[in-house]
Tab-separated table of C-alpha atoms and ligand atoms in Angstrom:
chain	number	residue	atom	x	y	z
A	1	MET	CA	85.040	70.552	110.805
A	2	GLN	CA	82.213	72.450	112.517
A	3	THR	CA	79.262	73.554	110.455
A	4	LEU	CA	78.814	77.190	109.480
A	5	THR	CA	75.845	77.718	111.775
A	6	ASP	CA	78.087	76.976	114.747
A	7	VAL	CA	80.272	80.001	114.142
A	8	LYS	CA	77.832	82.822	113.665
A	9	THR	CA	78.616	84.445	117.039
A	10	LYS	CA	80.965	87.165	115.958
A	11	PHE	CA	84.608	86.539	116.767
A	12	SER	CA	83.914	83.958	119.417
A	13	LYS	CA	86.320	81.165	120.240
A	14	GLU	CA	84.340	79.007	117.789
A	15	THR	CA	84.840	81.527	115.011
A	16	TYR	CA	88.591	81.568	115.468
A	17	LEU	CA	88.787	77.768	115.632
A	18	TYR	CA	86.662	77.583	112.490
A	19	TRP	CA	88.879	80.089	110.663
A	20	TYR	CA	91.986	78.195	111.743
A	21	GLU	CA	90.821	74.809	110.530
A	22	LEU	CA	89.319	76.161	107.316
A	23	MET	CA	92.421	78.158	106.332
A	24	LEU	CA	94.722	75.287	107.262
A	25	LEU	CA	92.718	72.981	105.005
A	26	MET	CA	92.957	75.480	102.128
A	27	ARG	CA	96.710	75.783	102.594
A	28	ARG	CA	97.529	72.101	103.043
A	29	PHE	CA	95.266	71.224	100.105
A	30	GLU	CA	97.144	73.655	97.873
A	31	GLU	CA	100.587	72.692	99.141
A	32	LYS	CA	99.696	69.129	98.217
A	33	ALA	CA	98.353	70.274	94.832
A	34	GLY	CA	101.681	72.031	94.199
A	35	GLN	CA	103.602	68.812	94.984
A	36	LEU	CA	101.317	66.726	92.810
A	37	TYR	CA	101.740	69.194	89.973
A	38	GLY	CA	105.498	68.633	90.190
A	39	MET	CA	104.823	64.896	89.910
A	40	GLN	CA	102.638	65.526	86.816
A	41	LYS	CA	99.608	64.076	88.555
A	42	ILE	CA	97.964	67.434	87.923
A	43	ARG	CA	98.398	69.090	84.542
A	44	GLY	CA	97.409	72.268	82.767
A	45	PHE	CA	97.084	75.562	84.574
A	46	CYS	CA	97.211	75.764	88.362
A	47	HIS	CA	97.132	79.007	90.362
A	48	LEU	CA	97.604	78.826	94.112
A	49	TYR	CA	95.851	81.097	96.642
A	50	ILE	CA	98.427	80.557	99.409
A	51	GLY	CA	98.721	83.778	101.471
A	52	GLN	CA	95.258	85.069	100.541
A	53	GLU	CA	93.265	82.669	102.784
A	54	ALA	CA	91.916	85.346	105.153
A	55	VAL	CA	89.846	86.796	102.308
A	56	ALA	CA	87.975	83.529	101.758
A	57	ALA	CA	87.680	82.808	105.498
A	58	GLY	CA	86.330	86.280	106.370
A	59	ALA	CA	83.937	86.175	103.427
A	60	ILE	CA	82.379	82.877	104.433
A	61	THR	CA	81.628	83.832	108.042
A	62	ALA	CA	80.103	87.135	106.872
A	63	THR	CA	77.631	85.472	104.487
A	64	LYS	CA	74.996	82.735	104.505
A	65	PRO	CA	75.115	79.493	102.504
A	66	GLU	CA	72.445	80.734	100.030
A	67	ASP	CA	74.670	83.637	98.918
A	68	LYS	CA	76.442	83.113	95.602
A	69	PHE	CA	80.204	83.304	95.031
A	70	ILE	CA	82.017	83.731	91.735
A	71	THR	CA	85.736	84.244	91.107
A	72	ALA	CA	88.584	83.931	88.639
A	73	TYR	CA	90.908	80.980	88.015
A	74	ARG	CA	92.559	81.190	91.488
A	75	ASP	CA	89.542	79.371	92.822
A	76	HIS	CA	90.461	76.387	95.035
A	77	ALA	CA	90.220	78.093	98.422
A	78	LEU	CA	86.937	79.902	97.803
A	79	ALA	CA	85.391	76.617	96.654
A	80	ILE	CA	86.541	74.921	99.862
A	81	ALA	CA	85.220	77.864	101.906
A	82	LYS	CA	81.851	77.463	100.174
A	83	GLY	CA	81.703	73.904	101.510
A	84	MET	CA	82.826	71.952	98.455
A	85	SER	CA	84.630	68.805	99.580
A	86	ALA	CA	88.385	68.382	99.325
A	87	ARG	CA	87.594	65.138	97.494
A	88	GLU	CA	85.596	66.696	94.631
A	89	CYS	CA	88.160	69.520	94.381
A	90	MET	CA	91.232	67.247	94.255
A	91	ALA	CA	89.499	64.901	91.809
A	92	GLU	CA	88.836	67.903	89.561
A	93	LEU	CA	92.529	68.826	89.639
A	94	TYR	CA	93.300	65.257	88.575
A	95	GLY	CA	90.739	65.473	85.742
A	96	LYS	CA	88.732	62.584	87.163
A	97	ALA	CA	85.021	61.918	86.625
A	98	THR	CA	84.275	62.467	90.335
A	99	GLY	CA	85.549	66.062	90.190
A	100	CYS	CA	83.224	68.995	90.830
A	101	SER	CA	83.175	69.761	87.093
A	102	LYS	CA	83.247	66.064	86.114
A	103	GLY	CA	86.986	66.323	85.478
A	104	LYS	CA	86.468	68.535	82.447
A	105	GLY	CA	87.275	71.915	83.970
A	106	GLY	CA	90.461	71.405	85.944
A	107	SER	CA	91.995	73.893	88.350
A	108	MET	CA	90.541	77.040	86.769
A	109	HIS	CA	86.954	75.845	86.468
A	110	PHE	CA	85.661	74.589	89.809
A	111	PHE	CA	81.877	74.825	89.887
A	112	SER	CA	79.018	73.725	92.129
A	113	VAL	CA	75.505	75.120	91.819
A	114	GLU	CA	74.597	73.103	94.919
A	115	HIS	CA	77.117	75.059	96.997
A	116	GLY	CA	76.434	78.424	95.356
A	117	PHE	CA	79.869	78.462	93.742
A	118	PHE	CA	79.645	79.687	90.152
A	119	GLY	CA	83.289	79.263	89.060
A	120	GLY	CA	86.265	79.423	88.357
A	121	HIS	CA	86.729	81.673	85.220
A	122	GLY	CA	89.818	81.959	83.037
A	123	ILE	CA	89.019	85.143	81.144
A	124	VAL	CA	90.356	87.976	83.261
A	125	GLY	CA	87.459	90.225	84.387
A	126	ALA	CA	84.702	88.243	82.658
A	127	GLN	CA	83.260	87.119	85.974
A	128	ILE	CA	82.591	90.727	87.010
A	129	GLY	CA	79.666	90.914	84.598
A	130	THR	CA	78.512	87.386	85.370
A	131	GLY	CA	78.664	88.173	89.110
A	132	ALA	CA	76.298	91.094	88.615
A	133	GLY	CA	74.091	88.687	86.658
A	134	LEU	CA	73.949	86.344	89.653
A	135	ALA	CA	72.845	89.294	91.790
A	136	PHE	CA	70.264	90.276	89.169
A	137	ALA	CA	68.795	86.768	89.359
A	138	GLU	CA	68.427	86.984	93.145
A	139	LYS	CA	66.738	90.367	92.900
A	140	TYR	CA	64.477	89.139	90.115
A	141	LYS	CA	63.436	86.124	92.189
A	142	GLY	CA	62.806	88.345	95.216
A	143	THR	CA	65.225	86.616	97.598
A	144	ASP	CA	67.470	88.488	100.023
A	145	ASN	CA	70.526	86.558	98.846
A	146	VAL	CA	73.577	88.457	97.614
A	147	ALA	CA	76.382	87.706	95.170
A	148	LEU	CA	80.045	88.051	96.091
A	149	CYS	CA	82.090	88.702	92.975
A	150	PHE	CA	85.857	88.259	93.425
A	151	PHE	CA	88.448	89.515	90.940
A	152	GLY	CA	92.083	90.596	90.898
A	153	ASP	CA	93.877	93.941	90.658
A	154	GLY	CA	94.655	93.112	87.023
A	155	ALA	CA	90.990	92.421	86.274
A	156	ALA	CA	90.099	95.803	87.789
A	157	ARG	CA	91.703	97.387	84.693
A	158	GLN	CA	89.317	95.659	82.305
A	159	GLY	CA	86.462	97.529	80.592
A	160	MET	CA	84.045	94.922	81.928
A	161	LEU	CA	84.360	96.478	85.395
A	162	HIS	CA	83.076	99.865	84.254
A	163	GLU	CA	80.105	98.620	82.272
A	164	THR	CA	79.134	96.325	85.125
A	165	PHE	CA	79.525	99.002	87.818
A	166	ASN	CA	77.286	101.268	85.786
A	167	MET	CA	74.461	98.754	85.409
A	168	ALA	CA	74.828	97.350	88.946
A	169	MET	CA	74.401	100.851	90.414
A	170	THR	CA	71.585	101.768	88.026
A	171	TRP	CA	69.662	98.641	89.058
A	172	LYS	CA	70.929	98.634	92.700
A	173	LEU	CA	71.886	94.974	92.413
A	174	PRO	CA	72.739	93.004	95.583
A	175	VAL	CA	76.366	92.416	94.600
A	176	ILE	CA	79.585	92.935	96.537
A	177	PHE	CA	82.548	93.478	94.248
A	178	ILE	CA	85.667	92.203	95.950
A	179	CYS	CA	88.952	93.185	94.381
A	180	GLU	CA	91.668	90.960	95.836
A	181	ASN	CA	94.599	93.286	95.360
A	182	ASN	CA	97.581	90.967	95.669
A	183	LYS	CA	99.812	93.637	94.059
A	184	TYR	CA	100.507	91.772	90.813
A	185	ALA	CA	98.779	90.704	87.626
A	186	MET	CA	101.077	87.870	86.560
A	187	GLY	CA	104.435	89.731	86.748
A	188	THR	CA	103.017	93.243	86.364
A	189	SER	CA	102.762	95.355	89.504
A	190	VAL	CA	99.690	97.475	90.222
A	191	GLU	CA	101.789	100.629	89.753
A	192	ARG	CA	102.431	99.712	86.122
A	193	THR	CA	98.781	99.193	85.172
A	194	SER	CA	97.115	102.531	85.964
A	195	ASN	CA	97.399	106.054	87.283
A	196	VAL	CA	94.823	105.111	89.944
A	197	LEU	CA	96.595	102.998	92.554
A	198	ASP	CA	93.760	102.975	95.107
A	199	ILE	CA	91.455	100.593	93.278
A	200	TYR	CA	88.510	101.253	95.629
A	201	LYS	CA	88.367	104.795	94.251
A	202	LEU	CA	87.148	103.435	90.894
A	203	ALA	CA	83.735	103.168	92.577
A	204	ASP	CA	83.515	106.955	92.944
A	205	ALA	CA	82.635	107.467	89.289
A	206	TYR	CA	79.455	105.443	89.879
A	207	GLU	CA	78.697	106.815	93.372
A	208	MET	CA	79.145	103.277	94.676
A	209	PRO	CA	80.122	102.858	98.354
A	210	ALA	CA	83.679	101.532	98.640
A	211	ASP	CA	86.366	100.706	101.166
A	212	SER	CA	89.973	99.551	101.403
A	213	ILE	CA	90.565	96.615	103.745
A	214	ASP	CA	93.470	94.708	105.347
A	215	GLY	CA	93.208	91.351	103.618
A	216	MET	CA	95.637	89.579	105.948
A	217	SER	CA	93.067	89.907	108.761
A	218	CYS	CA	90.006	87.637	108.863
A	219	GLU	CA	88.394	90.070	111.298
A	220	ALA	CA	88.765	93.104	109.002
A	221	VAL	CA	87.563	91.146	105.962
A	222	HIS	CA	84.568	89.757	107.855
A	223	GLU	CA	83.506	93.166	109.189
A	224	ALA	CA	83.788	94.928	105.821
A	225	ILE	CA	81.892	92.209	103.963
A	226	GLU	CA	79.268	92.048	106.694
A	227	ARG	CA	78.586	95.797	106.295
A	228	ALA	CA	78.374	95.511	102.501
A	229	VAL	CA	76.157	92.414	102.665
A	230	LYS	CA	73.750	94.131	105.067
A	231	ARG	CA	73.410	97.071	102.676
A	232	ALA	CA	72.864	94.743	99.704
A	233	ARG	CA	70.224	92.629	101.515
A	234	GLU	CA	68.347	95.800	102.411
A	235	ALA	CA	68.172	96.828	98.725
A	236	GLY	CA	70.937	99.426	99.172
A	237	GLY	CA	72.850	98.148	96.138
A	238	PRO	CA	76.470	97.248	95.440
A	239	THR	CA	79.732	97.935	97.273
A	240	LEU	CA	83.327	97.742	96.068
A	241	LEU	CA	85.827	96.400	98.576
A	242	GLU	CA	89.511	96.544	97.757
A	243	ILE	CA	90.981	93.820	99.926
A	244	ASN	CA	94.746	94.170	100.231
A	245	THR	CA	96.356	90.784	100.246
A	246	TYR	CA	99.377	88.907	98.902
A	247	ARG	CA	100.163	85.626	97.197
A	248	TYR	CA	103.281	83.926	98.539
A	249	LYS	CA	103.703	81.730	95.467
A	250	GLY	CA	104.152	82.690	91.829
A	251	HIS	CA	101.264	83.600	89.548
A	252	SER	CA	101.002	80.023	88.321
A	253	MET	CA	103.188	76.929	88.507
A	254	SER	CA	105.543	78.185	85.802
A	255	ASP	CA	106.351	81.574	87.393
A	256	PRO	CA	109.850	82.022	88.851
A	257	ALA	CA	108.591	85.319	90.441
A	258	LYS	CA	111.660	87.371	89.538
A	259	TYR	CA	109.645	90.613	89.543
A	260	ARG	CA	109.649	90.929	93.340
A	261	THR	CA	112.165	90.655	96.151
A	262	LYS	CA	112.451	87.943	98.779
A	263	GLU	CA	112.195	90.689	101.399
A	264	GLU	CA	108.804	91.759	100.071
A	265	VAL	CA	107.478	88.196	100.296
A	266	GLU	CA	108.899	87.804	103.822
A	267	GLU	CA	107.263	91.058	104.907
A	268	TYR	CA	103.829	89.676	104.060
A	269	LYS	CA	104.554	86.247	105.527
A	270	GLU	CA	105.074	88.016	108.880
A	271	LYS	CA	101.379	88.917	108.726
A	272	ASP	CA	100.340	85.384	107.846
A	273	PRO	CA	96.614	84.993	108.590
A	274	ILE	CA	96.869	81.386	109.796
A	275	SER	CA	99.661	82.213	112.265
A	276	HIS	CA	97.728	85.271	113.388
A	277	VAL	CA	94.551	83.313	114.096
A	278	LEU	CA	96.503	80.557	115.861
A	279	HIS	CA	98.242	83.170	118.007
A	280	THR	CA	94.866	84.661	119.024
A	281	ILE	CA	93.556	81.196	119.949
A	282	LEU	CA	96.594	80.360	122.071
A	283	GLU	CA	96.778	83.827	123.713
A	284	ASN	CA	93.162	83.456	124.816
A	285	LYS	CA	93.737	79.849	125.909
A	286	TRP	CA	90.834	78.799	123.688
A	287	ALA	CA	92.617	75.556	122.825
A	288	THR	CA	95.450	73.514	124.262
A	289	ASP	CA	98.451	72.480	122.193
A	290	ALA	CA	96.951	68.992	122.056
A	291	GLU	CA	93.673	70.321	120.696
A	292	ILE	CA	95.492	72.288	117.998
A	293	GLU	CA	97.478	69.181	117.162
A	294	ALA	CA	94.208	67.268	116.772
A	295	ILE	CA	92.987	69.871	114.241
A	296	ASN	CA	96.290	69.670	112.361
A	297	GLU	CA	95.998	65.892	112.211
A	298	ARG	CA	92.389	66.084	111.031
A	299	VAL	CA	93.361	68.410	108.174
A	300	LYS	CA	96.310	66.210	107.244
A	301	ALA	CA	94.049	63.150	107.128
A	302	GLU	CA	91.489	65.006	104.980
A	303	VAL	CA	94.146	65.970	102.454
A	304	GLU	CA	95.570	62.428	102.342
A	305	ASP	CA	92.049	61.076	101.905
A	306	CYS	CA	91.218	63.412	99.014
A	307	VAL	CA	94.411	62.443	97.171
A	308	GLN	CA	93.618	58.753	97.567
A	309	PHE	CA	90.068	59.427	96.368
A	310	ALA	CA	91.348	61.276	93.292
A	311	GLU	CA	93.912	58.540	92.560
A	312	GLU	CA	91.293	55.791	92.732
A	313	SER	CA	88.562	57.675	90.822
A	314	PRO	CA	87.833	56.793	87.190
A	315	TRP	CA	88.611	59.004	84.217
A	316	PRO	CA	85.585	60.531	82.470
A	317	SER	CA	84.117	58.092	79.972
A	318	ASP	CA	84.443	58.782	76.239
A	319	ASP	CA	80.766	59.647	75.895
A	320	GLU	CA	81.313	62.633	78.233
A	321	LEU	CA	83.386	64.332	75.563
A	322	LEU	CA	80.565	66.244	73.911
A	323	LYS	CA	78.283	66.590	76.948
A	324	ASP	CA	77.884	69.989	78.661
A	325	VAL	CA	79.446	71.858	75.758
A	326	TYR	CA	77.677	74.105	73.299
A	327	THR	CA	78.577	71.905	70.375
A	328	GLN	CA	76.242	69.132	71.383
A	329	GLU	CA	73.124	71.295	71.351
A	330	ASP	CA	74.150	73.654	68.597
A	331	TYR	CA	75.460	70.983	66.262
A	332	PRO	CA	73.750	67.700	67.249
A	333	PHE	CA	75.044	66.033	64.072
A	334	ILE	CA	78.532	65.937	65.652
A	335	VAL	CA	77.339	63.342	68.155
A	336	ASP	CA	76.197	60.923	65.430
B	401	TPP	C1	91.072	88.720	78.948
B	401	TPP	C2	92.352	88.092	79.395
B	401	TPP	N1	93.513	88.745	79.181
B	401	TPP	C3	94.681	88.195	79.594
B	401	TPP	C4	94.709	86.975	80.200
B	401	TPP	C5	96.033	86.375	80.679
B	401	TPP	N2	96.101	86.482	82.143
B	401	TPP	C6	95.824	85.422	82.906
B	401	TPP	S1	95.945	85.781	84.523
B	401	TPP	C7	96.364	87.368	84.224
B	401	TPP	C8	96.648	88.310	85.366
B	401	TPP	C9	95.446	88.755	86.139
B	401	TPP	O1	95.843	89.299	87.387
B	401	TPP	P1	94.847	89.641	88.559
B	401	TPP	O2	93.534	90.055	88.006
B	401	TPP	O3	95.532	90.615	89.446
B	401	TPP	O4	94.607	88.273	89.320
B	401	TPP	P2	95.633	87.369	90.183
B	401	TPP	O5	96.258	86.400	89.231
B	401	TPP	O6	96.624	88.267	90.814
B	401	TPP	O7	94.791	86.650	91.178
B	401	TPP	C10	96.427	87.603	82.854
B	401	TPP	C11	96.792	88.897	82.259
B	401	TPP	C12	93.472	86.303	80.380
B	401	TPP	N3	93.410	85.111	80.981
B	401	TPP	N4	92.312	86.895	80.012
B	402	MG	MG1	96.603	90.287	91.204
C-alpha cells in the first residue's frame, strides 16, 4: 500500500486509490475474522466495523501520523487505518504473543503507542474522558497534535460525555469528538435512548462547535474532520462531529439482529463506501480493471499472510500472566 504522505493532495486519484485499498483491507480482514470466529480460532468478544469503513478512511487522510486515536471495542479498522499491521492485529485476535497487545487484550483491546492508537476500550463511553486526556497531554507538551476520540451513539448517552465536554471546552483541548452514529447500541435504536435524536446538538450546552456528517462518504468525513482538526491545531478547542454511518453486521458475533429489517440494511448497503470509491475511480479512468484486480489480489494476499502469521505465532509464555497488570506492581508478593 502507498504511504500516507503520498495521498495528501486532496481527493486526487492517489487519495481515492488509497481509500479503496485501505477500506478493502479493513473489510477483507474482518470478513476473515468473522469466518475464523466461526471456526473457534478466535474467541471471546468480537465486534465488526463492516459498513463503517469510510469513517476510518476519511479520518486518516485528514490527520497526520502524530495525531492520537482512541475508540471503543469496535476497533480493528481504526487500528489498521492508523498503520498497525494486519499481522499484529490478526495475532491479537488469536491471542498470540505477537499480537499488538501481546495476545492479552483480544479484539476489544488493540493498542499501539508507536502508531498513536490508544485502544480499544470495553467500557462504553470511558474512552471519551481518556480521549480528552490524550489531548490534554499534547497541549501540555506544547505540540500541535490533536486527539480523535471515537465513540458510539449509545456511548453518547453516558454521563462521561457531559463531564468531558465541560472540561474540554473550559481548557480548549485539541480534541475532536467523533460520534459514530450507526443507529443502534446493541439492539437498542437511537430513538429509544433519548429525547435528543440529533446527537451533534449535545454540544450546544457547552458552546462547542458541532456538525452532522454523511458517514458513508469518505469525502464528507475527510472534509469535516479536516475543518475540526485545523481549529484544534490553532488552539480553537474541541469539536463534536456526529458521523452518520451503519454497521451491516450484528452488534457482536452472537447478535441475530432481529431488531431491524433486511430492507433497512439493504438501503445502507446501496451507499457502500467501498463501491462508491471504486465507482469514482473507474468513472474517472484512474485505474484499469487489471490495476483494480492487482489491488484486490494484494489485499487478499495480505489477509492470507496475516492468518498464517497468527497461526504460526507462539502463545504468550506463562510468565506473561502477571506482567502489564496492576496486580504485579500493587501486590508484588503475588509474583513470588
Ligand atoms: C458502561 C457499560 N455499560 C454497558 C455495556 C454493555 N454494552 C456493550 S456495547 C454496548 C452498546 C454501545 O453502543 P454504541 O455506543 O452505539 O456503540 P456501537 O456498538 O454501536 O459501535 C453496551 C450497552 C458496557 N460495555 N459498558
Ligand atoms: Mg451504535
